[in-house]
Each structure stands twice: as C-alpha cells, then as structure tokens.
C-alpha cells in the first residue's frame, strides 16, 4: 500500500483552486498527492468579475501574505467595501441612494485572475500538486472492495486516472453531482436522489460584459459634462428598477468595469432544460438598451459603450440533502449553485474549499477515515450553503424592488437587503466553522475506533455490486 493519499480535484474554478491552495498551506505535504483536472485547455479570461468579502475575505488572509499580495496586484482590495443601492429606472424616487450595504474588507477581481493567483505560485512550488488541462470527465467508478485508490476516472480524451477521494468542483452542470447521487441512490436504495442531479432554470437571465473604464468616462462626460467623475470610480453599485437590476463595480485597479444586467424570464422557470444547446451565448447591446430605456444617465453611460454581452441563462441545482457520499464530495456550484443576487456563489465556494481543505489536512484523516472527514464537512457547510441558496432567490426579488411576498415597499426592501448581507457575510467566523468540523471529525474517529466499525460501517452499507459505475449524464454541453 502506498503511503500518500491521492486527492482528485475536478475543476479549477474558485472552489477547486482555493481547495488546492488550502491543502498546500495546511496539510503534511508528505501525506498527499493532489491532481487538479480542468476541462478547459488553459486558464483564460472567460467569465466575469468576482467579489470576495466579509467572512470569506478572512480566508484570503489565512492562506498567506503571498497570496494576498498577488490578489492585490491583480485586483482591488478595500478595507471597507460598500455597495450603494439605488433606484435608477426613472420612476418615482429614482436617482437616489436608498441604502448602502457595508460589507467590510473585500476584494474585486476578474475570475481568471483569481484562479491564476491561487494556482500559478502553487504549481511552481509544490511538487505534489499537478495540473491537468483539457480533462473533461466522462465517467467514474468506485470499487467498494478496494481500500486504496477505489475511484477510477475516465476522461473524454480517453485517458484514465485513479484516486482515494474525488472532490467535485465542476460547476452547475457537475458530472460528479450526477454520478455521486446515482451511486448513493443505488447503495442507499433511495432512487429519488437521482432526480436531484440535473440543474434547472432559475427564471433569471443576466447580460454580462466588461468594458474599459475610459469608455465609461467618455460617455459620462458626453452625457453629464458637469457631473464630475462617475460613481463607479469610487463605489460598487446595485442599480435597481421594477423590471431589472444591475450589479457593477471596477476591476483591475479601476481600468475596467464589470457589468451584470439581471432580468426575469419567469415563463421557463423550473424547467430542467431550456430549448438551447448552450446556457451562455453572445448577443449585441440592443436587448439591454431596450430594457434600460428611460433609466438614469448614470446607468446609460455605462450601458451604451458595451459592444457585446454574454447572455447567461442562470441555472441552479438542489438544494441537496447531502454534499458527500463515502469518498466523494461536492463543493461550490456543484453542491449549491444559486442565483447570483447575494454575491454569494464565489464566497460560499471559497468557504467550502477552505473548510474541507482544513478538515482533510487533519492528521486524523487516513484512507479509512476519509468518509468521516467528508461527513464533518457536510454537517457544517451544507446548512449554510443551502440557506444561501434559498436566500439568493429572495434577494433577487428585493433587487427588483419587490419583497419576496410581492409587496412594493421600499423601506422593507432596503431592510431585508441589509439583513441578508449581515446573515451571510458579516456574522460569525469561518475559523469557528473549521473548529466545529474538526471537533466533529475527532468525535467520529473516536467513536469508530471504540466500536471497531470499518469504513463501510462508518459511512456506507456494503452492497453486493462492488464496482459501481456512476451515470454522469453523457453529452452535457459546457
């Protein structure tokens, strides 16, 4: 038997890259081999802006000054991140700041820069970390008779790999979520779990773009020559109206502006599949300009310079009754893909990754105790992740100036937005969650040792079929 645990991380987005960095920071490096499998051919600039703040921002500091310095180099770090909430649709009360959400210390950057900051230095300095590109998972199996390397993976290019633990950081479509729930449905005799694999359309569509700040400045100077600099030079903004809302903030040290325009298409809400091959497509600026007709000049100055948008049909999954099964775990969007209205997706993914990385780094983790470690992660993270998933829908209504129960009450809308912010990003400490999970792991290991229970007894019933192939719904389009 080899001494090192082989960890497979599928996906190198926010969750995958942060998980690898956490393991490298806290684990005994003689105990692990880490392989990160990325479907893309490289880390490119596809994607949009990301803001990390509140509880989650503490993780950046915990992972070391070198990482924080690199993020500071490529992004914008503030010790007092504030989002201004304004009605800007030209209707009664338009043009005023309704409230400001104080999010504490935080940072905004392009998603690709975030991934590079986490992974580039790690790949240069960690001999036990390997990065594999163009590796799209096709299927995996789990052999319950093996105590070593029970997970076998097959990729679309025909290559294979093995691992002791499989960690799915593979996004909203997540083949690993499909596969894990398929295996769990068989082993636990709960066929209803398979129904939770597919993602479903949330009803929300967002048009996303990133433009040069100088283009915004030129349009703003033309539209409002006496108004001074545009607000986005100094603030992050939530521009709201009854038919849409916009999240916008500066990126890359004020050189670029991230724009996300959100609107509802409720007729298709809840459908597992839209009649589209892709959930993201390119479009011109015309639909957004039509949507924003009559809005305040401050908003139009930002929208008019845009040449092209990525139109995203926002899909979500879950909520799931478990993020783990035996040696398999889900993180980030694979576990709790949600609507983006709380700005919670990346933050929750980062918290998943940090807590699971800390738990797996425990000296109590062996091949026999991997299921106990993953259960400790699930016990602490799933309630919070699922609650953030649920609250994200409420916040979407609030951002469109309507309470979740349908009231047009601006005071209530403002108060509820502030409560959501406090609940998910200010209250509590991630380190407290880590210590809770480590205590659960310790108690579970002691209980298992006292009872002499094997891995199967501690987590999963032994089944007659010992080599289980997971159905990962072949043919998914990225």
XYZ file of C-alpha atoms in Angstrom:
478
model
C 0.000 0.000 0.000
C 1.321 3.459 -0.892
C 1.596 5.914 1.967
C 0.223 9.037 0.296
C -3.438 9.806 -0.172
C -4.302 10.623 -3.779
C -6.770 13.506 -3.996
C -8.526 14.279 -7.281
C -9.974 17.786 -7.629
C -12.161 18.083 -10.724
C -12.494 21.725 -11.722
C -10.122 24.631 -11.079
C -12.576 27.474 -10.555
C -12.970 29.323 -7.269
C -13.622 26.162 -5.240
C -11.030 23.956 -6.921
C -8.186 26.460 -6.879
C -8.873 27.521 -3.277
C -9.109 23.892 -2.151
C -5.733 23.058 -3.662
C -4.183 26.127 -2.019
C -5.673 25.255 1.378
C -4.324 21.707 1.245
C -0.882 23.009 0.318
C -0.991 25.509 3.177
C -2.194 23.231 5.988
C -1.577 19.583 5.104
C 1.512 17.475 5.692
C 2.915 17.546 2.175
C 4.386 14.078 2.589
C 0.858 12.733 3.088
C -0.845 13.876 -0.130
C -0.670 13.794 -3.901
C -3.055 16.319 -5.455
C -4.226 16.233 -9.070
C -6.398 19.039 -10.428
C -8.318 18.212 -13.599
C -9.567 21.158 -15.663
C -11.865 20.766 -18.680
C -10.572 23.913 -20.414
C -7.341 23.979 -22.386
C -5.975 26.822 -20.249
C -6.950 29.412 -17.665
C -8.357 32.072 -19.962
C -10.307 35.291 -19.454
C -13.725 33.704 -19.903
C -16.042 34.724 -17.085
C -16.891 37.853 -15.168
C -15.953 39.762 -12.062
C -15.868 38.219 -8.598
C -16.171 39.982 -5.252
C -14.968 38.274 -2.069
C -15.912 39.965 1.201
C -16.911 39.606 4.837
C -16.325 36.168 6.359
C -14.877 34.828 3.134
C -12.276 37.571 2.871
C -10.722 36.316 6.103
C -9.754 33.180 4.180
C -7.543 35.204 1.841
C -5.506 36.434 4.801
C -5.411 32.958 6.370
C -3.877 31.467 3.234
C -0.863 33.753 3.464
C 0.556 37.150 2.636
C 1.972 35.938 -0.668
C -1.492 35.101 -1.995
C -2.946 38.322 -0.629
C -0.157 40.317 -2.279
C -0.802 38.600 -5.616
C -4.527 39.310 -5.414
C -3.733 42.908 -4.524
C -1.567 43.087 -7.637
C -4.312 41.881 -9.997
C -7.433 43.097 -8.173
C -8.853 45.794 -5.969
C -8.736 45.287 -2.203
C -10.684 47.583 0.102
C -10.811 47.603 3.882
C -14.356 48.989 3.711
C -16.230 47.632 0.707
C -19.570 49.405 0.218
C -22.389 48.678 -2.229
C -24.703 51.606 -2.933
C -28.316 50.507 -3.518
C -30.182 52.952 -5.791
C -33.450 53.093 -7.663
C -32.447 54.190 -11.178
C -35.332 53.301 -13.527
C -36.639 56.843 -13.967
C -39.740 56.213 -11.873
C -40.765 57.983 -8.638
C -37.842 58.072 -6.209
C -35.310 57.371 -8.943
C -31.766 58.719 -8.835
C -31.244 58.474 -5.082
C -29.200 56.169 -2.875
C -31.780 54.101 -0.984
C -29.212 52.471 1.280
C -25.594 51.413 1.407
C -24.511 47.889 2.286
C -21.281 47.843 4.296
C -19.559 44.542 3.534
C -16.345 45.045 5.477
C -12.981 44.236 3.940
C -13.169 42.720 0.482
C -11.693 42.484 -2.974
C -12.982 42.527 -6.553
C -11.193 40.952 -9.476
C -11.672 39.035 -12.699
C -12.438 35.351 -12.134
C -9.462 34.301 -14.262
C -7.086 36.489 -12.229
C -8.396 34.856 -9.052
C -7.645 31.380 -10.383
C -4.191 32.366 -11.578
C -3.337 33.939 -8.240
C -4.254 30.747 -6.397
C -2.738 28.236 -8.782
C 0.281 29.733 -10.510
C 2.552 30.027 -7.478
C 1.332 26.712 -6.091
C 2.204 24.903 -9.310
C 5.669 26.438 -9.257
C 6.482 25.497 -5.677
C 4.519 22.325 -4.839
C 5.913 19.097 -6.299
C 2.913 17.121 -5.043
C 0.408 19.271 -6.998
C -0.200 18.519 -10.673
C -2.474 20.463 -13.024
C -4.079 18.694 -15.992
C -5.819 20.716 -18.725
C -8.303 19.531 -21.382
C -9.598 16.874 -18.969
C -13.378 16.719 -19.189
C -14.748 13.923 -17.024
C -16.740 11.302 -18.939
C -17.427 8.772 -16.181
C -16.125 7.374 -12.925
C -16.486 4.181 -10.921
C -15.992 3.325 -7.260
C -14.826 -0.146 -6.261
C -16.038 -0.849 -2.727
C -13.669 -3.819 -2.380
C -10.595 -1.588 -2.619
C -9.131 0.187 0.379
C -6.622 2.018 -1.835
C -7.431 4.107 -4.919
C -11.070 2.967 -5.201
C -12.053 5.795 -7.565
C -11.379 5.296 -11.283
C -11.998 8.194 -13.682
C -12.278 8.229 -17.464
C -11.978 11.495 -19.386
C -13.398 12.490 -22.755
C -9.958 12.193 -24.373
C -9.807 8.513 -23.387
C -7.270 8.894 -20.583
C -7.877 7.476 -17.120
C -6.821 8.237 -13.554
C -7.359 6.855 -10.051
C -7.790 8.472 -6.640
C -8.580 7.840 -2.995
C -11.006 10.754 -2.799
C -12.916 12.556 -5.555
C -13.789 16.215 -4.983
C -16.268 17.739 -7.414
C -15.617 21.421 -8.043
C -17.062 21.082 -11.533
C -19.795 23.681 -11.564
C -23.543 23.847 -12.003
C -23.701 21.004 -14.554
C -21.404 18.850 -12.360
C -20.991 15.350 -13.770
C -19.742 14.402 -10.314
C -23.011 15.532 -8.705
C -24.923 13.339 -11.151
C -22.568 10.438 -10.502
C -22.435 10.738 -6.729
C -26.215 10.873 -6.436
C -26.532 7.936 -8.817
C -24.208 5.824 -6.668
C -25.904 6.968 -3.454
C -29.329 6.150 -4.893
C -28.165 2.588 -5.577
C -26.293 1.987 -2.332
C -28.826 3.633 -0.046
C -31.825 2.342 -2.011
C -33.134 5.895 -2.414
C -33.882 6.271 -6.147
C -35.352 9.742 -5.610
C -31.792 11.064 -5.188
C -31.246 10.743 -8.939
C -33.861 13.442 -9.552
C -31.593 15.987 -7.830
C -28.744 15.616 -10.326
C -29.947 17.918 -13.128
C -29.734 21.687 -12.863
C -32.867 23.722 -13.545
C -33.545 27.179 -14.944
C -34.000 29.784 -12.203
C -36.069 32.181 -14.288
C -33.251 34.749 -14.291
C -31.212 35.891 -17.281
C -28.147 38.085 -16.977
C -26.271 40.007 -19.633
C -22.629 40.275 -18.616
C -19.832 42.375 -20.015
C -16.576 44.037 -19.020
C -15.692 47.387 -20.591
C -12.710 49.750 -20.277
C -13.278 52.429 -17.650
C -12.149 55.022 -20.188
C -15.143 54.137 -22.396
C -17.488 54.778 -19.467
C -15.697 58.043 -18.703
C -16.048 59.264 -22.292
C -19.781 58.511 -22.429
C -20.355 60.028 -18.973
C -18.522 63.212 -19.952
C -20.714 63.460 -23.045
C -23.967 62.853 -21.151
C -23.200 64.821 -17.966
C -20.246 67.162 -18.597
C -20.620 68.979 -15.272
C -21.219 65.943 -13.040
C -17.613 65.052 -12.169
C -16.285 61.506 -12.177
C -18.676 58.588 -12.431
C -19.683 56.916 -9.171
C -18.103 53.593 -10.230
C -14.638 55.071 -9.758
C -15.228 55.038 -6.006
C -18.222 52.794 -5.232
C -19.687 49.433 -6.167
C -23.311 49.800 -7.187
C -26.626 47.981 -7.267
C -28.814 49.893 -9.722
C -32.430 48.767 -9.362
C -35.726 49.093 -11.205
C -39.024 47.246 -11.377
C -38.035 45.306 -14.495
C -34.313 44.713 -13.926
C -31.295 45.428 -11.768
C -27.603 45.902 -12.442
C -24.544 44.996 -10.406
C -21.451 46.960 -11.386
C -18.012 47.637 -9.955
C -14.468 48.444 -11.026
C -11.888 45.756 -11.814
C -8.123 45.611 -12.341
C -7.303 48.749 -10.381
C -10.033 50.825 -11.954
C -9.087 50.057 -15.549
C -12.228 48.031 -16.280
C -15.887 47.954 -15.262
C -17.805 44.743 -14.589
C -21.461 44.910 -15.660
C -24.217 42.404 -14.912
C -27.768 43.218 -16.027
C -30.377 40.895 -14.471
C -33.965 40.350 -15.590
C -36.628 37.670 -15.099
C -37.967 35.283 -17.722
C -40.472 33.518 -15.449
C -42.240 31.528 -18.178
C -39.417 28.975 -18.274
C -38.680 28.916 -14.525
C -38.141 25.474 -13.042
C -37.547 23.683 -16.322
C -34.605 21.309 -16.241
C -33.580 22.249 -19.756
C -34.211 25.285 -21.912
C -34.558 24.684 -25.674
C -30.955 25.756 -26.162
C -27.744 23.876 -26.760
C -25.871 26.319 -24.534
C -26.765 28.227 -21.404
C -24.436 31.070 -22.396
C -24.479 32.819 -25.750
C -23.221 36.092 -27.215
C -25.534 38.931 -28.166
C -25.367 42.581 -29.117
C -26.243 45.526 -26.840
C -29.723 46.157 -28.260
C -31.761 43.983 -25.829
C -30.143 45.651 -22.826
C -30.567 49.175 -24.170
C -34.242 48.417 -24.798
C -34.608 47.023 -21.265
C -32.993 50.143 -19.771
C -34.936 52.698 -21.792
C -35.829 55.616 -19.521
C -33.235 54.780 -16.858
C -30.972 57.413 -15.305
C -27.983 58.775 -17.291
C -25.586 57.280 -14.726
C -26.728 53.823 -15.832
C -26.978 54.555 -19.548
C -23.434 55.957 -19.591
C -22.279 52.516 -18.513
C -24.532 50.534 -20.871
C -24.092 52.476 -24.104
C -20.361 51.754 -24.635
C -20.923 47.972 -24.479
C -20.381 46.305 -27.860
C -21.263 42.734 -26.885
C -22.723 40.827 -23.957
C -22.620 37.258 -22.808
C -26.234 36.280 -22.147
C -26.402 33.767 -19.291
C -29.489 31.682 -18.556
C -28.968 31.253 -14.822
C -29.381 27.620 -13.812
C -29.274 26.296 -10.287
C -29.322 22.901 -8.615
C -30.609 21.434 -5.382
C -30.950 22.064 -2.575
C -29.250 18.742 -1.874
C -29.797 16.503 1.176
C -26.063 15.752 1.233
C -22.885 17.100 -0.344
C -20.963 13.859 0.223
C -21.099 10.105 -0.192
C -18.302 7.894 1.109
C -15.118 9.106 -0.691
C -16.885 11.664 -2.921
C -17.716 15.302 -2.095
C -19.204 18.312 -3.870
C -18.113 21.934 -3.456
C -19.168 25.308 -4.827
C -21.697 25.355 -7.638
C -21.584 21.563 -7.853
C -23.068 21.470 -4.343
C -25.280 24.561 -4.175
C -25.403 26.526 -7.415
C -27.612 29.514 -6.695
C -28.800 32.723 -8.273
C -26.122 35.432 -8.088
C -28.132 38.124 -6.321
C -26.447 37.830 -2.921
C -22.989 37.789 -4.466
C -22.756 34.547 -2.533
C -21.694 31.952 -5.090
C -17.961 32.610 -5.078
C -17.958 33.368 -1.350
C -19.732 30.130 -0.471
C -17.411 28.191 -2.793
C -14.407 29.699 -1.048
C -15.797 28.756 2.373
C -16.481 25.198 1.154
C -12.942 24.859 -0.127
C -11.241 26.296 2.926
C -13.208 24.255 5.442
C -12.862 20.984 3.526
C -9.167 21.619 2.937
C -8.602 22.210 6.637
C -10.513 19.040 7.554
C -8.646 16.877 5.026
C -5.367 18.316 6.321
C -6.085 16.876 9.775
C -3.660 14.143 10.884
C -6.761 12.087 11.732
C -7.510 11.655 8.025
C -6.500 8.288 6.592
C -7.980 6.142 3.858
C -10.302 4.614 6.443
C -11.463 7.953 7.858
C -11.991 9.856 4.591
C -15.787 9.288 4.758
C -15.830 10.658 8.314
C -13.894 13.748 7.238
C -16.280 14.390 4.365
C -19.291 13.934 6.655
C -17.850 16.522 9.056
C -17.555 18.944 6.134
C -21.138 18.198 5.083
C -22.520 18.631 8.601
C -21.099 22.145 8.930
C -21.228 23.501 5.395
C -24.470 22.117 3.955
C -26.902 24.048 6.209
C -25.171 27.320 5.412
C -24.749 26.582 1.699
C -28.374 25.505 1.294
C -29.640 28.530 3.211
C -27.594 30.868 0.995
C -29.080 29.037 -1.996
C -32.607 29.720 -0.721
C -31.975 33.341 0.280
C -30.498 34.139 -3.144
C -33.998 33.899 -4.638
C -35.379 36.306 -2.032
C -32.612 38.790 -2.771
C -33.411 38.635 -6.484
C -36.917 39.903 -5.748
C -35.538 42.614 -3.473
C -33.105 43.809 -6.133
C -36.104 44.295 -8.431
C -37.729 46.429 -5.699
C -40.259 43.824 -4.571
C -40.345 41.897 -1.300
C -40.366 38.078 -1.584
C -44.087 38.124 -0.715
C -44.828 40.589 -3.538
C -45.042 43.956 -1.733
C -43.833 47.230 -3.283
C -42.416 48.568 -0.015
C -39.059 50.324 -0.432
C -38.384 50.533 3.314
C -38.945 46.790 3.675
C -36.825 46.073 0.602
C -33.916 48.095 1.992
C -34.140 46.496 5.447
C -34.294 42.967 4.040
C -31.247 43.564 1.838
C -29.261 44.687 4.868
C -30.382 41.631 6.858
C -29.307 39.282 4.075
C -25.874 40.877 3.999
C -25.399 40.572 7.753
C -26.536 36.969 7.810
C -24.291 35.606 5.083
C -21.164 37.733 5.119
C -20.720 39.501 8.443
C -21.984 37.265 11.258
C -19.681 34.572 12.588
C -16.174 33.488 11.670
C -15.103 30.847 9.190
C -12.461 29.677 11.667
C -15.234 28.834 14.141
C -16.821 26.636 11.464
C -13.474 24.951 10.836
C -13.024 24.141 14.505
C -16.580 22.783 14.690
C -15.909 20.461 11.749
C -12.590 19.298 13.220
C -14.321 18.548 16.522
C -16.964 16.509 14.688
C -14.237 14.584 12.867
C -12.371 13.884 16.103
C -15.503 12.636 17.845
C -16.438 10.466 14.860
C -12.996 8.881 14.662
C -13.008 8.140 18.395
C -16.484 6.612 18.158
C -15.476 4.459 15.197
C -12.328 3.267 16.965
C -14.271 2.451 20.123
C -16.846 0.403 18.232
C -14.399 -1.188 15.823
C -16.552 -0.115 12.864
C -14.993 -0.391 9.419
C -15.265 2.248 6.733
C -18.407 0.605 5.383
C -19.999 0.605 8.817
C -18.992 4.211 9.449
C -20.458 5.555 6.278
C -21.887 3.365 3.558
C -23.553 -0.041 3.676
C -21.732 -2.791 1.839
C -23.640 -3.753 -1.313
C -23.468 -6.819 -3.479
C -22.368 -4.901 -6.561
C -18.831 -3.878 -5.684
C -17.865 -1.901 -8.789
C -20.385 0.888 -9.232
C -20.307 2.985 -12.364
C -21.730 6.440 -11.921
C -24.106 7.793 -14.509
C -22.865 11.300 -15.260
C -25.402 12.083 -17.990
C -23.181 11.914 -21.079
C -23.402 14.574 -23.734
C -23.596 17.621 -21.483
C -22.643 20.792 -23.332
C -20.364 23.162 -21.418
